[in-house]
Coordinates of C-alpha atoms in Angstrom, one line a residue:
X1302 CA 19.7 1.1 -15.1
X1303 CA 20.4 -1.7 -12.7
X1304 CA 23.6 -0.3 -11.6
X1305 CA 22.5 3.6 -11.3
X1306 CA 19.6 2.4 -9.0
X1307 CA 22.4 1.0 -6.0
X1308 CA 25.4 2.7 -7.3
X1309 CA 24.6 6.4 -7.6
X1310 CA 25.3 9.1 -10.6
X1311 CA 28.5 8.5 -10.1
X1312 CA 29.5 5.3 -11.8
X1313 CA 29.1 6.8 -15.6
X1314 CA 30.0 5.1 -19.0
X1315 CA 33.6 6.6 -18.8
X1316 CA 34.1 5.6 -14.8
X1317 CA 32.4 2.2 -15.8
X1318 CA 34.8 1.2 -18.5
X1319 CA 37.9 2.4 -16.5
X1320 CA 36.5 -0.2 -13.9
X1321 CA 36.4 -2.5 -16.5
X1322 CA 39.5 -2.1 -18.1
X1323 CA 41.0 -2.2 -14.3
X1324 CA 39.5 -5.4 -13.4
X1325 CA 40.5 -6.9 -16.8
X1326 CA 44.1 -6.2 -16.0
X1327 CA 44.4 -7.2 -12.7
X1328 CA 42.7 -11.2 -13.9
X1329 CA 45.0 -10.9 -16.4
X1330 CA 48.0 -10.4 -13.9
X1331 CA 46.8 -13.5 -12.1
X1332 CA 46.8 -15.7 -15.1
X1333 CA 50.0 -14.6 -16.1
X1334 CA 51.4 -15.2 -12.1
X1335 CA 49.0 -18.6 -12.5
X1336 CA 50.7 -19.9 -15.2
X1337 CA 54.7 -18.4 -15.1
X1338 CA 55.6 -21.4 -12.7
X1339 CA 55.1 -24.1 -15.7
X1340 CA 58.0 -22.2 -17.5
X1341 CA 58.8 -21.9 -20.9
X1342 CA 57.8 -18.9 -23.2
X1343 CA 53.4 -20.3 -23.4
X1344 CA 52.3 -18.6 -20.7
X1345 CA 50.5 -16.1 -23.0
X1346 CA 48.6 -18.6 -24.6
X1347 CA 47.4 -20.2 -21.7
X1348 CA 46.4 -16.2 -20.4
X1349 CA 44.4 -15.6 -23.6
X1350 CA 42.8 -18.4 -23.4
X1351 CA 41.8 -17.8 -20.0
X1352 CA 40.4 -14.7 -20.9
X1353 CA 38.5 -15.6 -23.8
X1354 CA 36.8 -17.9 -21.5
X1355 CA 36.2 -15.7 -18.4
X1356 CA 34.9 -12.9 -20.7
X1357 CA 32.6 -15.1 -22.5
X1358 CA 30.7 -16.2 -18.9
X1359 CA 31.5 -12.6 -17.4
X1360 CA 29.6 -10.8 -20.2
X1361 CA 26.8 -13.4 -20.5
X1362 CA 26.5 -13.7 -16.8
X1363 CA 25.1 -9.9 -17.1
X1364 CA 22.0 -10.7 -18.3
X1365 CA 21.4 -14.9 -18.0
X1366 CA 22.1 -14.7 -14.6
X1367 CA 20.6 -11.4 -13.3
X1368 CA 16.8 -12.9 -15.3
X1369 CA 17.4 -16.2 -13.5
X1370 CA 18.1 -14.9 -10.0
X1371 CA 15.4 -12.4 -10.4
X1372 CA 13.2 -14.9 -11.2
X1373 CA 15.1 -17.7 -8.2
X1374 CA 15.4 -19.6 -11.1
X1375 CA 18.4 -21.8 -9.2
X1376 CA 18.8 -24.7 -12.1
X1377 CA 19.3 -22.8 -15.0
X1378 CA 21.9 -21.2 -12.8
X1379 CA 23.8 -24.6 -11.5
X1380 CA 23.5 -25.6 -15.2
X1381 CA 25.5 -22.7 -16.3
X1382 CA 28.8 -23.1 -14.4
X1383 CA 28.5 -27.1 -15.0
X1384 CA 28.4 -25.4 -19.2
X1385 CA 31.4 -23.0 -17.8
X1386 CA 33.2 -26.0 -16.5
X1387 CA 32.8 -27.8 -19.8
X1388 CA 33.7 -24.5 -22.0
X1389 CA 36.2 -23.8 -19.7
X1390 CA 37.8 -28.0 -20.7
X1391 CA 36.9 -28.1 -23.9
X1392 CA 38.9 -24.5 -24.9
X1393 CA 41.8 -25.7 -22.7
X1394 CA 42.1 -29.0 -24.2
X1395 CA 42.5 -27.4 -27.6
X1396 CA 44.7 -24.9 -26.7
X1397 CA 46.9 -27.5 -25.1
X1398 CA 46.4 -29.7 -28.7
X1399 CA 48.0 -26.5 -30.4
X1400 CA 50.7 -26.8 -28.2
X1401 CA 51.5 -30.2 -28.4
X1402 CA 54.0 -30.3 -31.4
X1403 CA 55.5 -26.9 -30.0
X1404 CA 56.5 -27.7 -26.2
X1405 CA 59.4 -29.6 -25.8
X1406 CA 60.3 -32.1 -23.7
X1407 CA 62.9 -30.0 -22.0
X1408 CA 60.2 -27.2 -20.5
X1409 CA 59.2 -31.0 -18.2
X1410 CA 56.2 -28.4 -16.1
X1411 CA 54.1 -27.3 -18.9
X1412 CA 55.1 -30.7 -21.2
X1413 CA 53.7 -32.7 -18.2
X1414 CA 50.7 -30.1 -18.2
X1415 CA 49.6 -30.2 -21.7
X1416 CA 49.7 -34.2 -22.3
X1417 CA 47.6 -34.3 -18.9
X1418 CA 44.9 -32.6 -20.6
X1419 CA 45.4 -34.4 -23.9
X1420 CA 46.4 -38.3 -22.8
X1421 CA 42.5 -39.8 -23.0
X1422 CA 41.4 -37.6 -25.5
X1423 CA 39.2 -34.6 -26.1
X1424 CA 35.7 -36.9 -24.2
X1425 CA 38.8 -38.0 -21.5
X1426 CA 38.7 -34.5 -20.0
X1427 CA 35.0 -35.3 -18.6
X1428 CA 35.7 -38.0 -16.9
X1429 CA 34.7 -38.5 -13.4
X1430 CA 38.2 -38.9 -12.8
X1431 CA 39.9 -35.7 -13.6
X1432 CA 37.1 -33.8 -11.9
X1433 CA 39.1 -33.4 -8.3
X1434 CA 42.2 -32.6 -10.1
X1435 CA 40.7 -30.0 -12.5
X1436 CA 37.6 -28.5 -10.6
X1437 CA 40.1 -26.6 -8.6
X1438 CA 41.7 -25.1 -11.4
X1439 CA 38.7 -24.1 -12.6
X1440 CA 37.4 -23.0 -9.5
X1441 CA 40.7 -20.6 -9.0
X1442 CA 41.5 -19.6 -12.7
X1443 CA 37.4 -19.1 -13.6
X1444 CA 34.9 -18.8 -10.4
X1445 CA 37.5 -16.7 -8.5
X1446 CA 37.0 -13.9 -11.7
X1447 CA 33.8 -14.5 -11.8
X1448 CA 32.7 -13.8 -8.3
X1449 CA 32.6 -9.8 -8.4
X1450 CA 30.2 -10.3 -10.9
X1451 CA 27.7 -12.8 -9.2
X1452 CA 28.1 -10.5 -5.9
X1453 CA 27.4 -7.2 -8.3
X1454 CA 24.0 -9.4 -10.1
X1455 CA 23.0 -10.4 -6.3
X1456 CA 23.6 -7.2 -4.8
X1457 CA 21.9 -5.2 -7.4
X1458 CA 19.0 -8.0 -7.7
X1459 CA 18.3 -7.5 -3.5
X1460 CA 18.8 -3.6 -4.1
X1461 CA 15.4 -3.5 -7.1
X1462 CA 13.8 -6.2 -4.8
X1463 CA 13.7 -3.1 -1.8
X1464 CA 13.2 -0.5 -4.1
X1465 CA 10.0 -2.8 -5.5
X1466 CA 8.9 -3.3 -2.1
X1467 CA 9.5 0.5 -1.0
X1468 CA 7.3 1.7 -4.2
X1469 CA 4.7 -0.6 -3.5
X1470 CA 4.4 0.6 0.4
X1471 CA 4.8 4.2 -0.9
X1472 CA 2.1 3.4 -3.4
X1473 CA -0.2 1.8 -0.8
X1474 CA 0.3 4.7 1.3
X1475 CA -0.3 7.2 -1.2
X1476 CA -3.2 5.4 -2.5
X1477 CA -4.3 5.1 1.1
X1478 CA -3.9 9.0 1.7
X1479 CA -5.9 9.7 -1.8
X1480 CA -9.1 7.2 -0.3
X1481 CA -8.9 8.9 3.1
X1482 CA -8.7 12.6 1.1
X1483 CA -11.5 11.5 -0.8
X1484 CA -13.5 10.2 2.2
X1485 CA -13.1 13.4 3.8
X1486 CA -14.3 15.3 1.3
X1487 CA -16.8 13.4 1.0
X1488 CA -18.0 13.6 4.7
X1489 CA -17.7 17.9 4.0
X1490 CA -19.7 17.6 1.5
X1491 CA -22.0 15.6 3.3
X1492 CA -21.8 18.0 6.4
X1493 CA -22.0 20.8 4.1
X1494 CA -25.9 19.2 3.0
X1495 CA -27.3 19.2 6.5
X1496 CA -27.2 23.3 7.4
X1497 CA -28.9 24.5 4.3
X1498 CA -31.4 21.3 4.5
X1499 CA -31.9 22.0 8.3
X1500 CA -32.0 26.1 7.8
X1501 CA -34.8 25.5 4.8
X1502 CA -36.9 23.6 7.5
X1503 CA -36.5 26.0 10.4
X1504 CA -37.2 29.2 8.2
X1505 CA -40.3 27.7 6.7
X1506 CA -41.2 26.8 10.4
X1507 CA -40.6 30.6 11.1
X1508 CA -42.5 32.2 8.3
X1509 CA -45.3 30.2 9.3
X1510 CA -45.3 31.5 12.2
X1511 CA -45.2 35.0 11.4
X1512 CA -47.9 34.6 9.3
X1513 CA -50.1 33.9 11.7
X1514 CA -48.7 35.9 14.0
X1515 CA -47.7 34.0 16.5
X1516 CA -46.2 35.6 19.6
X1517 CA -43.3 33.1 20.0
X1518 CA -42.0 33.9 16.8
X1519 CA -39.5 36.6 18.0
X1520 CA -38.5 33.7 20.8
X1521 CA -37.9 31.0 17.6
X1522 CA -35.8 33.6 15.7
X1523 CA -33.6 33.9 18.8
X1524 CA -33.4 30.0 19.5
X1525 CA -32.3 29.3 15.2
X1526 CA -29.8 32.1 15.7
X1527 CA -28.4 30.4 18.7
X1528 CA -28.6 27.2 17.1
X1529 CA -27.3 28.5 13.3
X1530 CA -24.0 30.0 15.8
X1531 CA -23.2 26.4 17.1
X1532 CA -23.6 24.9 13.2
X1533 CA -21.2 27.5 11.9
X1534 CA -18.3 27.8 14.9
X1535 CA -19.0 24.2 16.5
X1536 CA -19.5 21.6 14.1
X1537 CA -16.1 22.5 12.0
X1538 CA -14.2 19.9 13.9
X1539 CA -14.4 16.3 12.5
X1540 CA -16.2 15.4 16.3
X1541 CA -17.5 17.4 19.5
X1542 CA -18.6 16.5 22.6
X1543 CA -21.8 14.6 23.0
X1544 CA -23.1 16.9 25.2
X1545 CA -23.1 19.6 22.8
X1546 CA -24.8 17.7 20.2
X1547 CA -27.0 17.0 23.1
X1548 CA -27.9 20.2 24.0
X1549 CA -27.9 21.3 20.1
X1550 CA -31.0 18.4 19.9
X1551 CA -32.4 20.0 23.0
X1552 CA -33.3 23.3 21.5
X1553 CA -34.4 22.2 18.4
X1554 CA -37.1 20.1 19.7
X1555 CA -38.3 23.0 22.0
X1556 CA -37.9 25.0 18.2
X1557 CA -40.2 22.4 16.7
X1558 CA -42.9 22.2 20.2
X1559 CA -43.1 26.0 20.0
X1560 CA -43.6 25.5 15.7
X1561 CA -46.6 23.2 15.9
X1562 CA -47.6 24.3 19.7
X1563 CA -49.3 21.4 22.1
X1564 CA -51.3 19.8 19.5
X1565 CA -48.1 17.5 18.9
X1566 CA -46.9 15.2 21.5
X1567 CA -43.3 15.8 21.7
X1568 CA -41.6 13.0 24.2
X1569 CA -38.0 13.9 25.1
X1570 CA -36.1 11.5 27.6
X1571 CA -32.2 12.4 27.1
X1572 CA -30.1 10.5 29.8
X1573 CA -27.4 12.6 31.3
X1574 CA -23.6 11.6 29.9
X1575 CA -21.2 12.0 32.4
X1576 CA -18.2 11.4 30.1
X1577 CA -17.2 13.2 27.3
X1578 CA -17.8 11.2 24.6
X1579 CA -17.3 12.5 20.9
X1580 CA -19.7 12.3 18.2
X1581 CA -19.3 13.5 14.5
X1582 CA -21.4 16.8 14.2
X1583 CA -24.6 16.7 13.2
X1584 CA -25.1 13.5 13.2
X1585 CA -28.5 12.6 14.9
X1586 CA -30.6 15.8 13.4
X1587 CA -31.6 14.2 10.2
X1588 CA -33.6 11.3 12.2
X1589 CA -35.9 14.2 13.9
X1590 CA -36.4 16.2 10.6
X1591 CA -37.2 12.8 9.0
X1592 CA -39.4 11.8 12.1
X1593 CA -41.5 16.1 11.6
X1594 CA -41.2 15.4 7.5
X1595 CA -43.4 12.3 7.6
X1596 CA -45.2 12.9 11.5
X1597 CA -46.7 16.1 11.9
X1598 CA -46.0 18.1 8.8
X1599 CA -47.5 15.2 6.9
X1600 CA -50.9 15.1 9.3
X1601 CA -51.7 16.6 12.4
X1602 CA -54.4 14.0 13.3
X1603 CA -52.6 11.8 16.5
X1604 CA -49.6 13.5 15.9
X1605 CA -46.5 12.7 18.3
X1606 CA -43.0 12.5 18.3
X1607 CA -40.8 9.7 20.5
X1608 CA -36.9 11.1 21.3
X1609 CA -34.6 9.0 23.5
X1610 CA -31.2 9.1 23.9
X1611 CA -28.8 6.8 26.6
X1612 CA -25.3 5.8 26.5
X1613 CA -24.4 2.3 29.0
X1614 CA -20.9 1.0 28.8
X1615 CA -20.4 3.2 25.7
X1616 CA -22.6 1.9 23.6
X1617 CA -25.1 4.9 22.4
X1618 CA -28.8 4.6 21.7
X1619 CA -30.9 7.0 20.1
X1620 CA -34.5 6.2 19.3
X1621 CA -36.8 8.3 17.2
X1622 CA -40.4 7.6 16.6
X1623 CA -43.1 9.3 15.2
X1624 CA -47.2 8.5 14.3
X1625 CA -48.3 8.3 10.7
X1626 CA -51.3 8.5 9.6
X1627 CA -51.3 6.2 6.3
X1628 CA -55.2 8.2 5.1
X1629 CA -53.2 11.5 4.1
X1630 CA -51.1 12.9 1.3
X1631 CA -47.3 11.5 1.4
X1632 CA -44.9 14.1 1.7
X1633 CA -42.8 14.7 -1.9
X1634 CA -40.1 11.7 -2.1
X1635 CA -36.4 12.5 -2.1
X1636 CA -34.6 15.2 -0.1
X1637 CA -31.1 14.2 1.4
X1638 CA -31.9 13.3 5.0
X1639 CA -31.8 9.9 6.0
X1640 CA -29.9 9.1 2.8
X1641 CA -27.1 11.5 3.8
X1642 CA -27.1 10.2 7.5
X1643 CA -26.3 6.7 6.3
X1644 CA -23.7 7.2 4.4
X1645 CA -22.0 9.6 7.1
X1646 CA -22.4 6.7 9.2
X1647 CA -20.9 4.2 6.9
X1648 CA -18.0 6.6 6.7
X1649 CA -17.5 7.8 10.5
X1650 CA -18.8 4.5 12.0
X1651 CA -18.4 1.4 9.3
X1652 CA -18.7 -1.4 11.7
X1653 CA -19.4 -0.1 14.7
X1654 CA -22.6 1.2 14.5
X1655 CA -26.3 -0.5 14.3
X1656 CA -29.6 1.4 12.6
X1657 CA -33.1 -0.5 12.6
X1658 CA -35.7 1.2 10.7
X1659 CA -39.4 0.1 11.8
X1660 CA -42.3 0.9 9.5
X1661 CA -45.1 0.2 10.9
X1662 CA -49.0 0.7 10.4
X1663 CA -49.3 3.5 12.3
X1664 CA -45.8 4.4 13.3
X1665 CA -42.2 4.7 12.1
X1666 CA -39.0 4.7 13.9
X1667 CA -35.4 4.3 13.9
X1668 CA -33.1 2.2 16.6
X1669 CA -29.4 3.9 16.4
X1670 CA -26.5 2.2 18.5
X1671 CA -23.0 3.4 18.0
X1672 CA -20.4 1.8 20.0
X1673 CA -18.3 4.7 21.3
X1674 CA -15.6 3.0 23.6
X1675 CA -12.1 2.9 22.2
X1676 CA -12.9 6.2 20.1
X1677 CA -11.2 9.7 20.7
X1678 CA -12.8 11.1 23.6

């Protein structure tokens, strides 16, 4: 699996054991090239046992090696080639021990080699000694076939480490896609909870009208199908212009004055925004339907409504207040308003917005400050 993930479909079982066979021959060629300058007719022994003992560390390497580098485990690794340096003296020194009654004097090269390895004894070989003399051999006849390997463990180690990291970034990003999916579904559904909830209102506003026959009713059907034309082709967009919102705000409350006439106060004092500042849709009506739910449909008796609106070095404030009068019935609990509006906020706004909420005796109202600057205009 290691090896499909860096070197592609194409290295197979059949194209792998070619490779291996390949490689296999060509350290063989170099022991046999290594060890023809001694003379005499042993260089085969010495080859096999060079290959018993490169093929031994080559095969164990494969998985030892590859768990420790993974893990930058780097002292069970240095303890391994100090166990290949031994395995690699201890299988030498007995080959040359089976030798020793069978070269003779006359082939003086590999004589002189085998009674090197044999003259202090097998515990002679691992003495500090022998090591300048020897750890090159080793380092030529062993570390030089094993060094593909280590480069293949290494190279396919750094090659999972990126593909590790590149899942984790795609899964972050996918993850990160899914919470801002869900979040915008969320904020639909959200938005999707205001027109019926604002259209319920309006139309009871209406049919009370009509009922008694008011002569501005005809003028209040006109104004919601004005206003029910901006909620369905206006507010689609994930923000609009403030001034839209604005002016959206503006003929609802004249809706609402011409609903419950002058016997309710209505204060409006909207500040004129010169910029054009962006502001998710729908955003500020829930705060006057909340301020009518519990002001003047609750009681009529000092009745009044509070509506300001400025924006000074792009900080927005909006401030709606209402009267209560604590003596009458409380309007049914629940409904979606103010709950809805908090959580849009939370999703549009998360830190950058402020809401105070002040319940007073004889009043209620609510202290909005979003900071607009370094949002999409």
């Amino acid at each position: 699996m290691r090896s499909e993930n860096i070197w592609g479909k194409w290295y197979t079982h059949p194209i792998r054991v070619i490779c291996h066979i390949v490689f296999w021959g060509l350290v063989s060629c170099l022991y046999y090239y290594t060890f023809r300058r001694y003379g005499g007719n042993y260089v085969w022994a010495f080859v096999i046992k060079e290959l018993i003992v490169t093929t031994s560390l080559f095969y164990s390497a494969s998985w030892l090696i590859y768990k420790w580098v993974s893990k930058g485990r780097a002292i069970p690794i240095l303890l391994f080639f100090i166990f290949a340096y031994f395995w690699w003296l201890a299988l030498t020194y007995i080959t040359c021990e089976l030798l020793e009654e069978i070269v003779p004097v006359e082939d003086k090269r590999i004589y002189k080699y085998v009674h090197y390895f044999l003259e202090d004894g097998f515990l002679g070989i691992y003495s500090i000694k022998k090591v300048p003399t020897l750890i090159l051999d080793f380092l030529f006849l062993i570390s030089l076939p094993l060094a593909p390997k280590l480069a293949k463990l290494l190279v396919e180690d750094a090659n999972i480490m990126l593909v590790m990291e590149r899942n984790k970034a795609e899964l972050e990003l996918a993850k990160a896609n899914l919470e801002r999916d869900n979040l915008k579904m969320e904020l639909e559904i959200l938005k999707s909870q205001i027109s019926p909830h604002f259209l319920f209102n309006t139309l009871n506003s209406i049919y009370r009208l009509a009922e008694k026959g008011d002569p501005n009713t005809a003028e209040t059907i006109e104004q919601l199908s004005s206003m029910l034309r901006y909620m369905l082709y206006q507010t689609g967009d994930d923000k609009i212009i403030l001034k839209k919102e604005i002016q959206f705000l503006r003929d609802y409350l004249n809706l609402i004055q011409i609903r419950f006439g002058q016997g309710v106060k209505i204060e409006v004092l909207i500040d004129e925004i010169r910029e054009p500042y962006r502001i998710a849709p729908l955003m500020l009506l829930p705060f006057i339907e909340n301020a009518i739910k519990h002001g003047p449909e609750r009681s009529r008796k000092d009745a009044w409504i509070h509506v300001s609106l400025s924006l000074n070095d792009g900080i927005l404030k909006f401030v709606v207040a209402n009267g209560v009068n604590r003596d009458s019935k409380e309007p049914i609990k629940g409904g979606i308003g103010l709950q809805n509006v908090k959580r849009r906020l939370e999703l549009k706004y998360s830190n950058r917005y402020v809401l105070d909420i002040k319940d007073e005796s004889a009043s209620y109202a609510i202290i909005l400050e979003i900071d607009m600057n370094n949002l999409e205009r």
